[in-house]
Short mmCIF file of C-alpha atoms in Angstrom, two decimals:
data_model
loop_
_atom_site.label_atom_id
_atom_site.label_comp_id
_atom_site.label_asym_id
_atom_site.label_seq_id
_atom_site.Cartn_x
_atom_site.Cartn_y
_atom_site.Cartn_z
CA UNK X 1342 0.00 0.00 0.00
CA UNK X 1343 1.62 3.20 -1.15
CA UNK X 1344 1.16 6.74 0.18
CA UNK X 1345 1.01 9.85 -2.00
CA UNK X 1346 1.92 13.37 -1.02
CA UNK X 1347 2.67 14.64 2.49
CA UNK X 1348 -0.12 12.76 4.37
CA UNK X 1349 -0.06 11.34 7.89
CA UNK X 1350 1.19 7.78 8.23
CA UNK X 1351 -1.54 5.76 9.96
CA UNK X 1352 -0.66 4.07 13.22
CA UNK X 1353 -3.80 2.06 13.99
CA UNK X 1354 -4.28 0.78 17.54
CA UNK X 1355 -5.98 -2.58 17.48
CA UNK X 1356 -4.75 -3.93 20.85
CA UNK X 1357 -7.34 -2.18 23.06
CA UNK X 1358 -9.14 -4.38 25.59
CA UNK X 1359 -12.59 -3.58 24.14
CA UNK X 1360 -14.25 -6.75 25.47
CA UNK X 1361 -14.17 -5.42 29.05
CA UNK X 1362 -16.01 -2.20 28.01
CA UNK X 1363 -18.92 -3.77 26.11
CA UNK X 1364 -22.35 -2.76 27.51
CA UNK X 1365 -24.62 -5.78 27.85
CA UNK X 1366 -28.37 -5.93 28.45
CA UNK X 1367 -28.75 -9.46 29.82
CA UNK X 1368 -30.56 -8.20 32.95
CA UNK X 1369 -33.47 -6.72 30.96
CA UNK X 1370 -36.01 -9.51 31.72
CA UNK X 1371 -35.04 -9.42 35.42
CA UNK X 1372 -35.45 -5.63 35.58
CA UNK X 1373 -38.83 -5.89 33.87
CA UNK X 1374 -40.01 -8.32 36.54
CA UNK X 1375 -38.63 -6.14 39.39
CA UNK X 1376 -40.38 -3.05 38.02
CA UNK X 1377 -43.66 -4.93 37.76
CA UNK X 1378 -43.37 -6.23 41.32
CA UNK X 1379 -42.50 -2.71 42.55
CA UNK X 1380 -45.62 -1.32 40.83
CA UNK X 1381 -47.81 -3.98 42.46
CA UNK X 1382 -46.27 -3.32 45.89
CA UNK X 1383 -46.79 0.44 45.50
CA UNK X 1384 -50.42 -0.05 44.40
CA UNK X 1385 -51.08 -2.32 47.40
CA UNK X 1386 -49.43 0.18 49.77
CA UNK X 1387 -51.62 3.03 48.46
CA UNK X 1388 -54.77 1.13 49.47
CA UNK X 1389 -57.82 2.60 47.71
CA UNK X 1390 -56.10 5.83 46.67
CA UNK X 1391 -55.77 6.65 42.94
CA UNK X 1392 -52.63 5.24 41.34
CA UNK X 1393 -51.64 8.68 39.95
CA UNK X 1394 -52.08 12.26 41.15
CA UNK X 1395 -54.57 14.59 39.48
CA UNK X 1396 -52.92 17.08 37.11
CA UNK X 1397 -54.41 19.85 34.92
CA UNK X 1398 -55.18 19.63 31.23
CA UNK X 1399 -52.93 22.08 29.35
CA UNK X 1400 -52.09 22.88 25.74
CA UNK X 1401 -48.70 21.72 24.45
CA UNK X 1402 -46.17 24.43 23.58
CA UNK X 1403 -45.56 26.13 20.21
CA UNK X 1404 -47.92 26.56 17.26
CA UNK X 1405 -46.99 23.11 15.98
CA UNK X 1406 -48.24 21.21 19.03
CA UNK X 1407 -50.77 23.53 20.74
CA UNK X 1408 -53.67 21.63 19.19
CA UNK X 1409 -52.84 18.77 21.58
CA UNK X 1410 -53.93 18.57 25.22
CA UNK X 1411 -51.55 16.98 27.73
CA UNK X 1412 -51.15 16.82 31.50
CA UNK X 1413 -49.52 19.88 33.10
CA UNK X 1414 -47.41 20.10 36.25
CA UNK X 1415 -50.10 21.32 38.65
CA UNK X 1416 -53.27 23.40 39.11
CA UNK X 1417 -53.00 27.16 39.57
CA UNK X 1418 -54.11 28.86 42.78
CA UNK X 1419 -56.86 30.68 40.83
CA UNK X 1420 -58.28 27.37 39.54
CA UNK X 1421 -58.30 25.89 43.05
CA UNK X 1422 -59.97 29.00 44.48
CA UNK X 1423 -62.74 28.92 41.87
CA UNK X 1424 -63.33 25.19 42.48
CA UNK X 1425 -63.52 25.83 46.25
CA UNK X 1426 -60.49 23.78 47.25
CA UNK X 1427 -57.72 25.06 49.54
CA UNK X 1428 -54.10 24.64 48.42
CA UNK X 1429 -53.16 22.65 51.54
CA UNK X 1430 -56.30 20.53 51.29
CA UNK X 1431 -55.54 19.84 47.60
CA UNK X 1432 -52.13 18.34 48.38
CA UNK X 1433 -53.76 16.03 50.93
CA UNK X 1434 -56.32 14.59 48.50
CA UNK X 1435 -54.04 13.85 45.55
CA UNK X 1436 -54.22 17.15 43.61
CA UNK X 1437 -50.93 18.67 42.42
CA UNK X 1438 -50.54 22.44 42.95
CA UNK X 1439 -48.20 24.64 40.89
CA UNK X 1440 -47.91 28.17 42.30
CA UNK X 1441 -45.80 29.35 39.32
CA UNK X 1442 -48.30 28.54 36.57
CA UNK X 1443 -50.58 31.34 35.31
CA UNK X 1444 -53.89 31.13 33.45
CA UNK X 1445 -53.55 32.72 30.02
CA UNK X 1446 -57.10 32.00 28.80
CA UNK X 1447 -60.57 31.82 30.32
CA UNK X 1448 -61.31 28.62 28.36
CA UNK X 1449 -58.28 26.80 29.81
CA UNK X 1450 -59.15 27.97 33.31
CA UNK X 1451 -62.80 26.87 32.99
CA UNK X 1452 -61.70 23.45 31.68
CA UNK X 1453 -59.51 22.81 34.73
CA UNK X 1454 -62.09 24.15 37.17
CA UNK X 1455 -64.59 21.64 35.74
CA UNK X 1456 -61.92 18.93 36.05
CA UNK X 1457 -61.43 19.77 39.74
CA UNK X 1458 -65.17 19.83 40.43
CA UNK X 1459 -65.64 16.45 38.75
CA UNK X 1460 -62.79 15.01 40.83
CA UNK X 1461 -64.23 16.51 44.02
CA UNK X 1462 -67.67 15.01 43.28
CA UNK X 1463 -66.14 11.53 42.88
CA UNK X 1464 -63.77 11.85 45.85
CA UNK X 1465 -64.25 9.64 48.92
CA UNK X 1466 -62.10 10.59 51.93
CA UNK X 1467 -61.98 7.72 54.42
CA UNK X 1468 -61.66 8.91 58.04
CA UNK X 1469 -58.67 7.80 60.08
CA UNK X 1470 -60.97 7.10 63.01
CA UNK X 1471 -64.44 5.90 61.92
CA UNK X 1472 -65.96 6.90 65.27
CA UNK X 1473 -64.59 10.48 65.11
CA UNK X 1474 -64.67 11.69 61.47
CA UNK X 1475 -63.03 15.06 60.86
CA UNK X 1476 -64.33 17.92 58.74
CA UNK X 1477 -64.09 17.00 55.04
CA UNK X 1478 -64.20 13.23 55.65
CA UNK X 1479 -66.83 11.14 53.85
CA UNK X 1480 -69.62 9.62 55.96
CA UNK X 1481 -72.60 7.26 55.65
CA UNK X 1482 -73.40 5.82 52.21
CA UNK X 1483 -70.39 7.50 50.58
CA UNK X 1484 -68.02 5.11 52.36
CA UNK X 1485 -69.80 2.04 50.95
CA UNK X 1486 -69.98 3.44 47.38
CA UNK X 1487 -67.96 1.59 44.69
CA UNK X 1488 -64.47 3.04 44.18
CA UNK X 1489 -62.14 3.26 41.19
CA UNK X 1490 -58.40 3.88 41.20
CA UNK X 1491 -58.24 5.23 37.64
CA UNK X 1492 -57.91 9.01 37.47
CA UNK X 1493 -59.98 11.38 35.33
CA UNK X 1494 -59.13 11.09 31.61
CA UNK X 1495 -58.02 14.15 29.64
CA UNK X 1496 -60.80 15.93 27.70
CA UNK X 1497 -61.06 15.56 23.93
CA UNK X 1498 -59.33 18.57 22.26
CA UNK X 1499 -61.62 18.36 19.22
CA UNK X 1500 -65.31 19.22 19.44
CA UNK X 1501 -67.06 17.17 16.75
CA UNK X 1502 -69.23 19.23 14.42
CA UNK X 1503 -72.10 17.84 12.35
CA UNK X 1504 -71.71 18.19 8.55
CA UNK X 1505 -73.52 21.17 7.00
CA UNK X 1506 -73.61 23.24 3.82
CA UNK X 1507 -71.20 26.15 3.37
CA UNK X 1508 -73.07 29.48 3.48
CA UNK X 1509 -72.60 32.23 0.89
CA UNK X 1510 -71.08 34.51 3.52
CA UNK X 1511 -68.43 31.86 4.34
CA UNK X 1512 -67.77 31.28 0.65
CA UNK X 1513 -67.11 34.98 0.03
CA UNK X 1514 -64.96 35.41 3.17
CA UNK X 1515 -61.25 35.83 2.41
CA UNK X 1516 -59.33 34.56 5.44
CA UNK X 1517 -55.84 35.46 4.20
CA UNK X 1518 -56.77 39.05 3.27
CA UNK X 1519 -58.55 39.55 6.64
CA UNK X 1520 -55.52 38.31 8.59
CA UNK X 1521 -53.14 40.58 6.64
CA UNK X 1522 -55.38 43.62 7.18
CA UNK X 1523 -55.71 42.94 10.91
CA UNK X 1524 -51.96 42.46 11.23
CA UNK X 1525 -51.24 45.73 9.40
CA UNK X 1526 -53.80 47.59 11.51
CA UNK X 1527 -52.24 46.32 14.74
CA UNK X 1528 -48.74 47.14 13.51
CA UNK X 1529 -49.48 50.77 12.57
CA UNK X 1530 -51.89 51.49 15.44
CA UNK X 1531 -49.31 53.55 17.36
CA UNK X 1532 -48.27 55.65 14.36
CA UNK X 1533 -51.95 56.26 13.48
CA UNK X 1534 -52.71 57.53 16.99
CA UNK X 1535 -49.70 59.87 16.91
CA UNK X 1536 -50.80 61.21 13.50
CA UNK X 1537 -54.39 61.79 14.68
CA UNK X 1538 -53.21 63.53 17.87
CA UNK X 1539 -50.91 65.80 15.83
CA UNK X 1540 -53.74 66.63 13.43
CA UNK X 1541 -56.13 67.46 16.29
CA UNK X 1542 -53.48 69.67 17.88
CA UNK X 1543 -52.94 71.58 14.60
CA UNK X 1544 -56.69 72.16 14.19
CA UNK X 1545 -56.92 73.43 17.78
CA UNK X 1546 -54.04 75.87 17.11
CA UNK X 1547 -55.77 77.14 13.91
CA UNK X 1548 -58.97 77.94 15.85
CA UNK X 1549 -56.97 80.07 18.29
#
């Protein structure tokens, strides 16, 4: 094998002990079994409590994914207040609270308030001492009602609409042109106000 020009002469190292650094995965079936047993032990330890904590329904980030609804970190203080649940009480009954999150839309807030109310209606709080139930504990027939450990499912992001004919008004509507006009109006709103104020000031000076 010949070499041309002023290139580096290769000095390949093939005597590395690579066999001792190979990552194997022979414990995968054993780990699978251990994880399953751990899940069963955790579920048994929780008793009749839900397997997962209740989290809010939020929109995913960016324009690409905001059509999807996913679970958020925790409910806002405003959502809890509107649903009539205290922040300390919420943590005790399996509701996650996030004091940093803010509600950016009334629709999103209403959705989570309804979610909290539905959870509260289904909630059964067993008293520690059956003879002396505390305030907020379930009593009577509620304690014998059937229970489920599955949490509330996320709402459907799409509202199905029945098929209908397109109206003439919708047919004539130009969405692209409307968006461009609204964007331009918003962009030049400040300059327009300045121009109008200047014009009004000039007219007032002429009258003097």
